[in-house]
């Protein structure tokens, strides 16, 4: 049952917060006191774990026989009523999808899963795909990784022409399951549908690097870092790929590739101590010691301890004159 309790039963703290825990194999939304750890309330809604299919019960995802669920016994009308009541627990003025988002932000992810499932099954306001992607993410978030992957797979396999969001959702679950090659392929399909998904492109670059497909990883990282206004998470992932590529290129004496990568990602280089250090080393080797010192100083502010700093300093030292006189 829902609760409006705001004061802890044990220590009277007013800082109660919702989070989703697992009791054995069952996910439960718990109103917990962070001060003393007391569970002040629990909501154990039936989780709809099976893949989403047309005509299935929203409450538990089992088959309906005539008009009644063969598992939980709800009729279609009762199913709709139950989910309207769940929506009202969050905010009766919100749609099922927006209520799911709000519940998730509040830490009530099991409740959010119920609401996202209803929104996806009903294609509420034409946003069924967005709701299904949220549903799959929530399945994973509450500890049901296998069911999240199963639902994402059923989505792409059960759709004649899967959308970008379907392929992206499937790729994320494959990546979470350490199926690196399959995840990279799913992300590629998502990007063919919608090339503007910077986060998916950055994630694909990361996977390609793990697969030792450095050239492709570099191309994908460059496509992210050569754009303005990219979100922080995508920049962070693509920058990490660029850093590892620069380290690899340095070990193979391929400074031209480092220079190319740094040039394309110049708008984001100063956020990365590793990329700054690589640029400093190249500048020093070209004789631009003032710029090299500037980049090295900035890199050290971000991270005072990197192995590459020693190599940068070595590159900045003037070489000794040759004993050979021409």
PDB file of C-alpha atoms in Angstrom:
ATOM      1  CA  UNK A   1       0.000   0.000   0.000  1.00  0.00           C
ATOM      2  CA  UNK A   2       1.069   3.565  -0.553  1.00  0.00           C
ATOM      3  CA  UNK A   3       1.976   5.855   2.327  1.00  0.00           C
ATOM      4  CA  UNK A   4       2.281   9.558   2.930  1.00  0.00           C
ATOM      5  CA  UNK A   5       4.471   9.123   6.025  1.00  0.00           C
ATOM      6  CA  UNK A   6       7.106  11.836   6.344  1.00  0.00           C
ATOM      7  CA  UNK A   7       8.560  11.135   9.807  1.00  0.00           C
ATOM      8  CA  UNK A   8      10.628   8.054  10.659  1.00  0.00           C
ATOM      9  CA  UNK A   9       8.907   5.641  13.044  1.00  0.00           C
ATOM     10  CA  UNK A  10      12.156   4.975  14.900  1.00  0.00           C
ATOM     11  CA  UNK A  11      14.252   8.159  15.012  1.00  0.00           C
ATOM     12  CA  UNK A  12      11.747  10.860  13.914  1.00  0.00           C
ATOM     13  CA  UNK A  13      13.957  11.994  11.029  1.00  0.00           C
ATOM     14  CA  UNK A  14      12.087  13.909   8.345  1.00  0.00           C
ATOM     15  CA  UNK A  15      14.513  12.900   5.563  1.00  0.00           C
ATOM     16  CA  UNK A  16      12.762   9.711   4.409  1.00  0.00           C
ATOM     17  CA  UNK A  17      13.443   8.631   0.846  1.00  0.00           C
ATOM     18  CA  UNK A  18      12.218   5.954  -1.536  1.00  0.00           C
ATOM     19  CA  UNK A  19      14.489   3.361  -3.060  1.00  0.00           C
ATOM     20  CA  UNK A  20      13.957   0.023  -4.744  1.00  0.00           C
ATOM     21  CA  UNK A  21      15.522  -2.966  -2.999  1.00  0.00           C
ATOM     22  CA  UNK A  22      15.370  -6.695  -3.579  1.00  0.00           C
ATOM     23  CA  UNK A  23      14.059  -9.108  -0.992  1.00  0.00           C
ATOM     24  CA  UNK A  24      15.301 -12.416  -2.239  1.00  0.00           C
ATOM     25  CA  UNK A  25      14.217 -12.446  -5.868  1.00  0.00           C
ATOM     26  CA  UNK A  26      11.482  -9.844  -5.446  1.00  0.00           C
ATOM     27  CA  UNK A  27      11.897  -6.086  -6.088  1.00  0.00           C
ATOM     28  CA  UNK A  28      10.251  -3.859  -3.485  1.00  0.00           C
ATOM     29  CA  UNK A  29       9.883  -0.071  -3.209  1.00  0.00           C
ATOM     30  CA  UNK A  30      10.937   0.897   0.311  1.00  0.00           C
ATOM     31  CA  UNK A  31      10.471   4.210   2.129  1.00  0.00           C
ATOM     32  CA  UNK A  32      13.709   4.183   4.094  1.00  0.00           C
ATOM     33  CA  UNK A  33      15.230   6.444   6.712  1.00  0.00           C
ATOM     34  CA  UNK A  34      18.810   7.260   5.694  1.00  0.00           C
ATOM     35  CA  UNK A  35      19.680   8.167   9.285  1.00  0.00           C
ATOM     36  CA  UNK A  36      18.841   4.874  11.002  1.00  0.00           C
ATOM     37  CA  UNK A  37      18.046   2.576   8.062  1.00  0.00           C
ATOM     38  CA  UNK A  38      14.507   1.809   9.208  1.00  0.00           C
ATOM     39  CA  UNK A  39      12.030   0.774   6.511  1.00  0.00           C
ATOM     40  CA  UNK A  40       8.969   2.910   7.190  1.00  0.00           C
ATOM     41  CA  UNK A  41       6.839   1.476   4.395  1.00  0.00           C
ATOM     42  CA  UNK A  42       7.059  -1.073   1.586  1.00  0.00           C
ATOM     43  CA  UNK A  43       5.240  -1.413  -1.732  1.00  0.00           C
ATOM     44  CA  UNK A  44       5.514  -4.795  -3.407  1.00  0.00           C
ATOM     45  CA  UNK A  45       3.588  -4.255  -6.640  1.00  0.00           C
ATOM     46  CA  UNK A  46       3.508  -7.225  -8.993  1.00  0.00           C
ATOM     47  CA  UNK A  47       6.348  -6.608 -11.495  1.00  0.00           C
ATOM     48  CA  UNK A  48       5.392  -7.038 -15.188  1.00  0.00           C
ATOM     49  CA  UNK A  49       8.524  -8.939 -16.206  1.00  0.00           C
ATOM     50  CA  UNK A  50       7.598 -10.737 -19.412  1.00  0.00           C
ATOM     51  CA  UNK A  51       8.177  -9.063 -22.802  1.00  0.00           C
ATOM     52  CA  UNK A  52       5.544  -6.557 -23.818  1.00  0.00           C
ATOM     53  CA  UNK A  53       2.998  -7.999 -26.240  1.00  0.00           C
ATOM     54  CA  UNK A  54      -0.279  -6.676 -27.592  1.00  0.00           C
ATOM     55  CA  UNK A  55      -3.257  -7.901 -25.611  1.00  0.00           C
ATOM     56  CA  UNK A  56      -1.280  -8.985 -22.556  1.00  0.00           C
ATOM     57  CA  UNK A  57      -2.241  -7.996 -19.018  1.00  0.00           C
ATOM     58  CA  UNK A  58      -0.516  -4.753 -18.042  1.00  0.00           C
ATOM     59  CA  UNK A  59      -0.375  -5.827 -14.416  1.00  0.00           C
ATOM     60  CA  UNK A  60       1.671  -9.007 -14.874  1.00  0.00           C
ATOM     61  CA  UNK A  61       2.229  -9.428 -18.670  1.00  0.00           C
ATOM     62  CA  UNK A  62       0.425 -12.786 -18.751  1.00  0.00           C
ATOM     63  CA  UNK A  63      -2.183 -13.791 -21.318  1.00  0.00           C
ATOM     64  CA  UNK A  64      -5.778 -12.763 -21.078  1.00  0.00           C
ATOM     65  CA  UNK A  65      -8.345 -15.489 -21.661  1.00  0.00           C
ATOM     66  CA  UNK A  66     -11.394 -13.793 -23.144  1.00  0.00           C
ATOM     67  CA  UNK A  67     -11.296 -10.696 -20.897  1.00  0.00           C
ATOM     68  CA  UNK A  68      -9.575 -11.950 -17.774  1.00  0.00           C
ATOM     69  CA  UNK A  69      -5.878 -12.466 -17.013  1.00  0.00           C
ATOM     70  CA  UNK A  70      -4.995 -16.136 -16.587  1.00  0.00           C
ATOM     71  CA  UNK A  71      -2.486 -15.236 -13.863  1.00  0.00           C
ATOM     72  CA  UNK A  72      -3.639 -12.294 -11.705  1.00  0.00           C
ATOM     73  CA  UNK A  73      -7.323 -12.494 -12.615  1.00  0.00           C
ATOM     74  CA  UNK A  74      -7.803  -8.825 -13.542  1.00  0.00           C
ATOM     75  CA  UNK A  75     -10.203  -7.963 -16.329  1.00  0.00           C
ATOM     76  CA  UNK A  76      -9.098  -5.393 -18.897  1.00  0.00           C
ATOM     77  CA  UNK A  77     -11.252  -2.738 -17.238  1.00  0.00           C
ATOM     78  CA  UNK A  78      -9.822  -3.544 -13.801  1.00  0.00           C
ATOM     79  CA  UNK A  79      -6.314  -3.463 -15.275  1.00  0.00           C
ATOM     80  CA  UNK A  80      -6.877   0.065 -16.577  1.00  0.00           C
ATOM     81  CA  UNK A  81      -8.410   1.119 -13.259  1.00  0.00           C
ATOM     82  CA  UNK A  82      -5.478  -0.261 -11.244  1.00  0.00           C
ATOM     83  CA  UNK A  83      -2.962   1.669 -13.335  1.00  0.00           C
ATOM     84  CA  UNK A  84      -4.991   4.870 -13.096  1.00  0.00           C
ATOM     85  CA  UNK A  85      -4.895   4.465  -9.327  1.00  0.00           C
ATOM     86  CA  UNK A  86      -1.124   3.954  -9.452  1.00  0.00           C
ATOM     87  CA  UNK A  87      -0.796   7.107 -11.548  1.00  0.00           C
ATOM     88  CA  UNK A  88      -2.831   9.021  -8.951  1.00  0.00           C
ATOM     89  CA  UNK A  89      -0.409   7.927  -6.232  1.00  0.00           C
ATOM     90  CA  UNK A  90       2.290   9.936  -8.008  1.00  0.00           C
ATOM     91  CA  UNK A  91       0.205  12.788  -9.432  1.00  0.00           C
ATOM     92  CA  UNK A  92      -3.309  12.463 -10.893  1.00  0.00           C
ATOM     93  CA  UNK A  93      -2.629  15.325 -13.305  1.00  0.00           C
ATOM     94  CA  UNK A  94       0.233  13.501 -15.048  1.00  0.00           C
ATOM     95  CA  UNK A  95       0.083  10.989 -17.872  1.00  0.00           C
ATOM     96  CA  UNK A  96       1.211   7.423 -17.164  1.00  0.00           C
ATOM     97  CA  UNK A  97       4.560   8.136 -18.861  1.00  0.00           C
ATOM     98  CA  UNK A  98       5.214  11.370 -16.969  1.00  0.00           C
ATOM     99  CA  UNK A  99       4.117   9.729 -13.729  1.00  0.00           C
ATOM    100  CA  UNK A 100       6.571   6.907 -14.439  1.00  0.00           C
ATOM    101  CA  UNK A 101       9.366   9.422 -14.932  1.00  0.00           C
ATOM    102  CA  UNK A 102       8.442  11.219 -11.709  1.00  0.00           C
ATOM    103  CA  UNK A 103       8.226   7.975  -9.739  1.00  0.00           C
ATOM    104  CA  UNK A 104      11.660   6.956 -11.038  1.00  0.00           C
ATOM    105  CA  UNK A 105      13.157  10.306 -10.029  1.00  0.00           C
ATOM    106  CA  UNK A 106      11.610   9.815  -6.575  1.00  0.00           C
ATOM    107  CA  UNK A 107      13.273   6.397  -6.226  1.00  0.00           C
ATOM    108  CA  UNK A 108      10.054   4.373  -6.649  1.00  0.00           C
ATOM    109  CA  UNK A 109      11.283   2.394  -9.634  1.00  0.00           C
ATOM    110  CA  UNK A 110       8.979  -0.584  -9.219  1.00  0.00           C
ATOM    111  CA  UNK A 111       5.995   1.765  -9.322  1.00  0.00           C
ATOM    112  CA  UNK A 112       7.623   3.538 -12.276  1.00  0.00           C
ATOM    113  CA  UNK A 113       7.911   0.204 -14.097  1.00  0.00           C
ATOM    114  CA  UNK A 114       4.192  -0.422 -13.664  1.00  0.00           C
ATOM    115  CA  UNK A 115       3.333   3.005 -15.052  1.00  0.00           C
ATOM    116  CA  UNK A 116       5.807   2.822 -17.961  1.00  0.00           C
ATOM    117  CA  UNK A 117       4.370  -0.558 -18.915  1.00  0.00           C
ATOM    118  CA  UNK A 118       0.842   0.873 -19.066  1.00  0.00           C
ATOM    119  CA  UNK A 119       2.055   3.828 -21.152  1.00  0.00           C
ATOM    120  CA  UNK A 120       3.910   1.517 -23.549  1.00  0.00           C
ATOM    121  CA  UNK A 121       1.085  -1.002 -23.878  1.00  0.00           C
ATOM    122  CA  UNK A 122      -1.486   1.717 -24.604  1.00  0.00           C
ATOM    123  CA  UNK A 123       0.853   3.790 -26.821  1.00  0.00           C
ATOM    124  CA  UNK A 124      -0.195   6.724 -24.680  1.00  0.00           C
ATOM    125  CA  UNK A 125      -0.186   9.991 -26.670  1.00  0.00           C
ATOM    126  CA  UNK A 126       1.794   8.230 -29.405  1.00  0.00           C
ATOM    127  CA  UNK A 127       4.787   7.854 -27.078  1.00  0.00           C
ATOM    128  CA  UNK A 128       4.676   4.093 -26.760  1.00  0.00           C
ATOM    129  CA  UNK A 129       8.260   3.639 -27.921  1.00  0.00           C
ATOM    130  CA  UNK A 130       9.623   6.162 -25.430  1.00  0.00           C
ATOM    131  CA  UNK A 131       7.648   4.428 -22.688  1.00  0.00           C
ATOM    132  CA  UNK A 132       8.927   1.016 -23.730  1.00  0.00           C
ATOM    133  CA  UNK A 133      12.530   2.190 -23.690  1.00  0.00           C
ATOM    134  CA  UNK A 134      11.943   3.540 -20.175  1.00  0.00           C
ATOM    135  CA  UNK A 135      10.281   0.264 -19.181  1.00  0.00           C
ATOM    136  CA  UNK A 136      13.326  -1.729 -20.352  1.00  0.00           C
ATOM    137  CA  UNK A 137      15.714   0.590 -18.527  1.00  0.00           C
ATOM    138  CA  UNK A 138      13.632   0.258 -15.349  1.00  0.00           C
ATOM    139  CA  UNK A 139      13.653  -3.533 -15.584  1.00  0.00           C
ATOM    140  CA  UNK A 140      17.439  -3.368 -15.578  1.00  0.00           C
ATOM    141  CA  UNK A 141      17.483  -0.746 -12.802  1.00  0.00           C
ATOM    142  CA  UNK A 142      15.466  -2.934 -10.409  1.00  0.00           C
ATOM    143  CA  UNK A 143      17.805  -5.893 -10.965  1.00  0.00           C
ATOM    144  CA  UNK A 144      15.946  -7.728 -13.728  1.00  0.00           C
ATOM    145  CA  UNK A 145      18.737  -7.585 -16.327  1.00  0.00           C
ATOM    146  CA  UNK A 146      17.717 -10.831 -18.039  1.00  0.00           C
ATOM    147  CA  UNK A 147      14.129  -9.669 -18.459  1.00  0.00           C
ATOM    148  CA  UNK A 148      15.317  -6.264 -19.702  1.00  0.00           C
ATOM    149  CA  UNK A 149      17.422  -7.935 -22.388  1.00  0.00           C
ATOM    150  CA  UNK A 150      14.580 -10.320 -23.261  1.00  0.00           C
ATOM    151  CA  UNK A 151      12.117  -7.458 -23.713  1.00  0.00           C
ATOM    152  CA  UNK A 152      14.582  -5.401 -25.789  1.00  0.00           C
ATOM    153  CA  UNK A 153      15.279  -8.412 -28.016  1.00  0.00           C
ATOM    154  CA  UNK A 154      11.567  -9.116 -28.422  1.00  0.00           C
ATOM    155  CA  UNK A 155      11.082  -5.475 -29.424  1.00  0.00           C
ATOM    156  CA  UNK A 156      13.527  -5.531 -32.334  1.00  0.00           C
ATOM    157  CA  UNK A 157      12.683  -9.073 -33.416  1.00  0.00           C
ATOM    158  CA  UNK A 158       8.934  -8.505 -33.230  1.00  0.00           C
ATOM    159  CA  UNK A 159       8.961  -5.279 -35.236  1.00  0.00           C
ATOM    160  CA  UNK A 160       9.091  -5.225 -39.024  1.00  0.00           C
ATOM    161  CA  UNK A 161      11.296  -2.132 -39.134  1.00  0.00           C
ATOM    162  CA  UNK A 162      12.711  -1.431 -35.657  1.00  0.00           C
ATOM    163  CA  UNK A 163      13.260   2.232 -34.835  1.00  0.00           C
ATOM    164  CA  UNK A 164      16.436   3.940 -33.679  1.00  0.00           C
ATOM    165  CA  UNK A 165      15.212   3.930 -30.083  1.00  0.00           C
ATOM    166  CA  UNK A 166      14.455   0.192 -30.245  1.00  0.00           C
ATOM    167  CA  UNK A 167      17.951  -0.647 -31.542  1.00  0.00           C
ATOM    168  CA  UNK A 168      19.551   1.724 -29.034  1.00  0.00           C
ATOM    169  CA  UNK A 169      17.627   0.155 -26.162  1.00  0.00           C
ATOM    170  CA  UNK A 170      18.636  -3.331 -27.304  1.00  0.00           C
ATOM    171  CA  UNK A 171      22.261  -2.219 -27.639  1.00  0.00           C
ATOM    172  CA  UNK A 172      22.296  -0.840 -24.099  1.00  0.00           C
ATOM    173  CA  UNK A 173      21.055  -4.122 -22.668  1.00  0.00           C
ATOM    174  CA  UNK A 174      23.536  -6.121 -24.750  1.00  0.00           C
ATOM    175  CA  UNK A 175      26.319  -3.868 -23.494  1.00  0.00           C
ATOM    176  CA  UNK A 176      25.148  -4.320 -19.898  1.00  0.00           C
ATOM    177  CA  UNK A 177      25.280  -8.088 -20.479  1.00  0.00           C
ATOM    178  CA  UNK A 178      28.875  -7.829 -21.790  1.00  0.00           C
ATOM    179  CA  UNK A 179      27.864  -8.879 -25.306  1.00  0.00           C
ATOM    180  CA  UNK A 180      30.255  -6.340 -26.767  1.00  0.00           C
ATOM    181  CA  UNK A 181      30.188  -7.250 -30.452  1.00  0.00           C
ATOM    182  CA  UNK A 182      26.417  -7.613 -30.611  1.00  0.00           C
ATOM    183  CA  UNK A 183      25.978  -4.313 -28.740  1.00  0.00           C
ATOM    184  CA  UNK A 184      28.252  -2.481 -31.202  1.00  0.00           C
ATOM    185  CA  UNK A 185      26.218  -3.889 -34.097  1.00  0.00           C
ATOM    186  CA  UNK A 186      22.922  -2.852 -32.485  1.00  0.00           C
ATOM    187  CA  UNK A 187      24.264   0.673 -31.920  1.00  0.00           C
ATOM    188  CA  UNK A 188      25.328   0.821 -35.564  1.00  0.00           C
ATOM    189  CA  UNK A 189      21.767  -0.009 -36.621  1.00  0.00           C
ATOM    190  CA  UNK A 190      20.435   2.673 -34.273  1.00  0.00           C
ATOM    191  CA  UNK A 191      22.803   5.248 -35.772  1.00  0.00           C
ATOM    192  CA  UNK A 192      21.770   4.372 -39.313  1.00  0.00           C
ATOM    193  CA  UNK A 193      18.220   5.206 -38.281  1.00  0.00           C
ATOM    194  CA  UNK A 194      19.212   8.381 -36.439  1.00  0.00           C
ATOM    195  CA  UNK A 195      22.822   9.597 -36.843  1.00  0.00           C
ATOM    196  CA  UNK A 196      22.335  12.395 -34.287  1.00  0.00           C
ATOM    197  CA  UNK A 197      22.460  10.114 -31.237  1.00  0.00           C
ATOM    198  CA  UNK A 198      25.762  11.314 -29.774  1.00  0.00           C
ATOM    199  CA  UNK A 199      25.551   9.152 -26.676  1.00  0.00           C
ATOM    200  CA  UNK A 200      24.990   6.005 -28.720  1.00  0.00           C
ATOM    201  CA  UNK A 201      27.879   6.938 -31.029  1.00  0.00           C
ATOM    202  CA  UNK A 202      30.173   7.520 -28.051  1.00  0.00           C
ATOM    203  CA  UNK A 203      29.158   4.193 -26.540  1.00  0.00           C
ATOM    204  CA  UNK A 204      29.823   2.481 -29.864  1.00  0.00           C
ATOM    205  CA  UNK A 205      33.285   4.054 -29.997  1.00  0.00           C
ATOM    206  CA  UNK A 206      33.962   2.632 -26.528  1.00  0.00           C
ATOM    207  CA  UNK A 207      32.854  -0.846 -27.588  1.00  0.00           C
ATOM    208  CA  UNK A 208      34.860  -0.742 -30.823  1.00  0.00           C
ATOM    209  CA  UNK A 209      37.949   0.129 -28.797  1.00  0.00           C
ATOM    210  CA  UNK A 210      37.320  -2.907 -26.576  1.00  0.00           C
ATOM    211  CA  UNK A 211      37.018  -5.005 -29.727  1.00  0.00           C
ATOM    212  CA  UNK A 212      40.393  -3.634 -30.905  1.00  0.00           C
ATOM    213  CA  UNK A 213      38.837  -1.962 -33.904  1.00  0.00           C
ATOM    214  CA  UNK A 214      40.801   1.216 -33.285  1.00  0.00           C
ATOM    215  CA  UNK A 215      40.250   2.858 -36.665  1.00  0.00           C
ATOM    216  CA  UNK A 216      36.478   2.645 -36.367  1.00  0.00           C
ATOM    217  CA  UNK A 217      36.615   3.701 -32.724  1.00  0.00           C
ATOM    218  CA  UNK A 218      38.630   6.765 -33.726  1.00  0.00           C
ATOM    219  CA  UNK A 219      36.159   7.702 -36.446  1.00  0.00           C
ATOM    220  CA  UNK A 220      33.206   7.467 -34.066  1.00  0.00           C
ATOM    221  CA  UNK A 221      34.980   9.414 -31.308  1.00  0.00           C
ATOM    222  CA  UNK A 222      35.917  12.143 -33.780  1.00  0.00           C
ATOM    223  CA  UNK A 223      32.326  12.449 -34.979  1.00  0.00           C
ATOM    224  CA  UNK A 224      31.255  13.123 -31.392  1.00  0.00           C
ATOM    225  CA  UNK A 225      34.108  15.433 -30.383  1.00  0.00           C
ATOM    226  CA  UNK A 226      34.122  17.477 -33.582  1.00  0.00           C
ATOM    227  CA  UNK A 227      30.637  18.822 -32.810  1.00  0.00           C
ATOM    228  CA  UNK A 228      29.590  21.754 -30.659  1.00  0.00           C
ATOM    229  CA  UNK A 229      27.106  21.449 -27.819  1.00  0.00           C
ATOM    230  CA  UNK A 230      27.456  17.716 -27.171  1.00  0.00           C
ATOM    231  CA  UNK A 231      26.110  16.557 -23.796  1.00  0.00           C
ATOM    232  CA  UNK A 232      28.592  16.003 -20.976  1.00  0.00           C
ATOM    233  CA  UNK A 233      28.178  12.236 -20.721  1.00  0.00           C
ATOM    234  CA  UNK A 234      28.835  11.704 -24.436  1.00  0.00           C
ATOM    235  CA  UNK A 235      31.878  13.980 -24.300  1.00  0.00           C
ATOM    236  CA  UNK A 236      33.231  12.062 -21.299  1.00  0.00           C
ATOM    237  CA  UNK A 237      32.894   8.696 -23.044  1.00  0.00           C
ATOM    238  CA  UNK A 238      34.325   9.906 -26.364  1.00  0.00           C
ATOM    239  CA  UNK A 239      37.195  11.693 -24.588  1.00  0.00           C
ATOM    240  CA  UNK A 240      38.094   8.500 -22.744  1.00  0.00           C
ATOM    241  CA  UNK A 241      38.265   6.711 -26.095  1.00  0.00           C
ATOM    242  CA  UNK A 242      40.433   9.499 -27.522  1.00  0.00           C
ATOM    243  CA  UNK A 243      42.779   9.322 -24.512  1.00  0.00           C
ATOM    244  CA  UNK A 244      43.343   5.601 -24.914  1.00  0.00           C
ATOM    245  CA  UNK A 245      43.861   5.981 -28.642  1.00  0.00           C
ATOM    246  CA  UNK A 246      46.449   8.718 -28.086  1.00  0.00           C
ATOM    247  CA  UNK A 247      48.289   6.506 -25.590  1.00  0.00           C
ATOM    248  CA  UNK A 248      48.288   3.701 -28.137  1.00  0.00           C
ATOM    249  CA  UNK A 249      49.436   5.946 -30.990  1.00  0.00           C
ATOM    250  CA  UNK A 250      52.266   7.299 -28.854  1.00  0.00           C
ATOM    251  CA  UNK A 251      53.507   3.776 -28.149  1.00  0.00           C
ATOM    252  CA  UNK A 252      53.635   3.191 -31.910  1.00  0.00           C
ATOM    253  CA  UNK A 253      55.286   6.568 -32.667  1.00  0.00           C
ATOM    254  CA  UNK A 254      52.259   7.718 -34.664  1.00  0.00           C
ATOM    255  CA  UNK A 255      52.257  11.362 -33.683  1.00  0.00           C
ATOM    256  CA  UNK A 256      50.461  12.324 -36.900  1.00  0.00           C
ATOM    257  CA  UNK A 257      47.403  10.328 -35.740  1.00  0.00           C
ATOM    258  CA  UNK A 258      47.545  11.983 -32.323  1.00  0.00           C
ATOM    259  CA  UNK A 259      47.704  15.393 -33.981  1.00  0.00           C
ATOM    260  CA  UNK A 260      44.711  14.534 -36.169  1.00  0.00           C
ATOM    261  CA  UNK A 261      42.651  13.337 -33.214  1.00  0.00           C
ATOM    262  CA  UNK A 262      43.527  16.385 -31.130  1.00  0.00           C
ATOM    263  CA  UNK A 263      42.700  18.722 -33.992  1.00  0.00           C
ATOM    264  CA  UNK A 264      39.201  17.280 -34.441  1.00  0.00           C
ATOM    265  CA  UNK A 265      38.515  17.310 -30.707  1.00  0.00           C
ATOM    266  CA  UNK A 266      40.126  20.700 -29.993  1.00  0.00           C
ATOM    267  CA  UNK A 267      36.948  22.140 -28.424  1.00  0.00           C
ATOM    268  CA  UNK A 268      37.096  19.497 -25.681  1.00  0.00           C
ATOM    269  CA  UNK A 269      40.852  18.912 -25.238  1.00  0.00           C
ATOM    270  CA  UNK A 270      41.116  21.277 -22.286  1.00  0.00           C
ATOM    271  CA  UNK A 271      38.665  19.162 -20.286  1.00  0.00           C
ATOM    272  CA  UNK A 272      41.027  16.177 -20.387  1.00  0.00           C
ATOM    273  CA  UNK A 273      44.425  16.155 -18.614  1.00  0.00           C
ATOM    274  CA  UNK A 274      45.545  13.253 -20.811  1.00  0.00           C
ATOM    275  CA  UNK A 275      44.697  15.001 -24.079  1.00  0.00           C
ATOM    276  CA  UNK A 276      46.290  18.225 -22.821  1.00  0.00           C
ATOM    277  CA  UNK A 277      49.446  16.315 -21.977  1.00  0.00           C
ATOM    278  CA  UNK A 278      49.592  14.704 -25.401  1.00  0.00           C
ATOM    279  CA  UNK A 279      49.147  18.100 -27.023  1.00  0.00           C
ATOM    280  CA  UNK A 280      51.890  19.509 -24.796  1.00  0.00           C
ATOM    281  CA  UNK A 281      54.282  16.767 -25.872  1.00  0.00           C
ATOM    282  CA  UNK A 282      53.589  17.425 -29.555  1.00  0.00           C
ATOM    283  CA  UNK A 283      53.999  21.174 -29.100  1.00  0.00           C
ATOM    284  CA  UNK A 284      57.310  20.640 -27.325  1.00  0.00           C
ATOM    285  CA  UNK A 285      58.557  18.390 -30.111  1.00  0.00           C
ATOM    286  CA  UNK A 286      57.671  21.148 -32.571  1.00  0.00           C
ATOM    287  CA  UNK A 287      59.624  23.717 -30.554  1.00  0.00           C
ATOM    288  CA  UNK A 288      56.619  25.638 -29.176  1.00  0.00           C
ATOM    289  CA  UNK A 289      57.757  25.427 -25.575  1.00  0.00           C
ATOM    290  CA  UNK A 290      55.572  28.255 -24.276  1.00  0.00           C
ATOM    291  CA  UNK A 291      52.367  26.553 -25.455  1.00  0.00           C
ATOM    292  CA  UNK A 292      53.647  23.188 -24.233  1.00  0.00           C
ATOM    293  CA  UNK A 293      54.247  24.593 -20.724  1.00  0.00           C
ATOM    294  CA  UNK A 294      50.781  26.168 -20.732  1.00  0.00           C
ATOM    295  CA  UNK A 295      49.080  22.861 -21.617  1.00  0.00           C
ATOM    296  CA  UNK A 296      51.189  20.929 -19.115  1.00  0.00           C
ATOM    297  CA  UNK A 297      50.232  23.363 -16.349  1.00  0.00           C
ATOM    298  CA  UNK A 298      46.530  23.024 -17.182  1.00  0.00           C
ATOM    299  CA  UNK A 299      46.800  19.238 -17.298  1.00  0.00           C
ATOM    300  CA  UNK A 300      48.411  19.152 -13.852  1.00  0.00           C
ATOM    301  CA  UNK A 301      45.621  21.265 -12.414  1.00  0.00           C
ATOM    302  CA  UNK A 302      43.144  18.604 -13.561  1.00  0.00           C
ATOM    303  CA  UNK A 303      45.267  15.637 -12.498  1.00  0.00           C
ATOM    304  CA  UNK A 304      48.662  16.196 -10.827  1.00  0.00           C
ATOM    305  CA  UNK A 305      49.822  12.600 -11.291  1.00  0.00           C
ATOM    306  CA  UNK A 306      49.998  11.188 -14.806  1.00  0.00           C
ATOM    307  CA  UNK A 307      52.831   9.097 -16.218  1.00  0.00           C
ATOM    308  CA  UNK A 308      52.865  11.076 -19.442  1.00  0.00           C
ATOM    309  CA  UNK A 309      54.035  14.236 -17.636  1.00  0.00           C
ATOM    310  CA  UNK A 310      57.576  12.871 -17.399  1.00  0.00           C
ATOM    311  CA  UNK A 311      57.655  12.329 -21.151  1.00  0.00           C
ATOM    312  CA  UNK A 312      56.332  15.834 -21.756  1.00  0.00           C
ATOM    313  CA  UNK A 313      59.038  17.331 -19.556  1.00  0.00           C
ATOM    314  CA  UNK A 314      61.658  15.293 -21.347  1.00  0.00           C
ATOM    315  CA  UNK A 315      60.406  16.606 -24.683  1.00  0.00           C
ATOM    316  CA  UNK A 316      60.623  20.192 -23.381  1.00  0.00           C
ATOM    317  CA  UNK A 317      64.298  19.900 -22.332  1.00  0.00           C
ATOM    318  CA  UNK A 318      66.686  21.234 -24.966  1.00  0.00           C
ATOM    319  CA  UNK A 319      68.696  18.486 -26.564  1.00  0.00           C
ATOM    320  CA  UNK A 320      72.395  18.505 -25.911  1.00  0.00           C
ATOM    321  CA  UNK A 321      74.594  19.756 -28.705  1.00  0.00           C
ATOM    322  CA  UNK A 322      76.193  17.088 -30.847  1.00  0.00           C
ATOM    323  CA  UNK A 323      79.944  16.531 -30.492  1.00  0.00           C
ATOM    324  CA  UNK A 324      80.128  16.247 -34.252  1.00  0.00           C
ATOM    325  CA  UNK A 325      81.072  19.512 -35.874  1.00  0.00           C
ATOM    326  CA  UNK A 326      79.987  20.078 -39.457  1.00  0.00           C
TER     327      UNK A 326
END
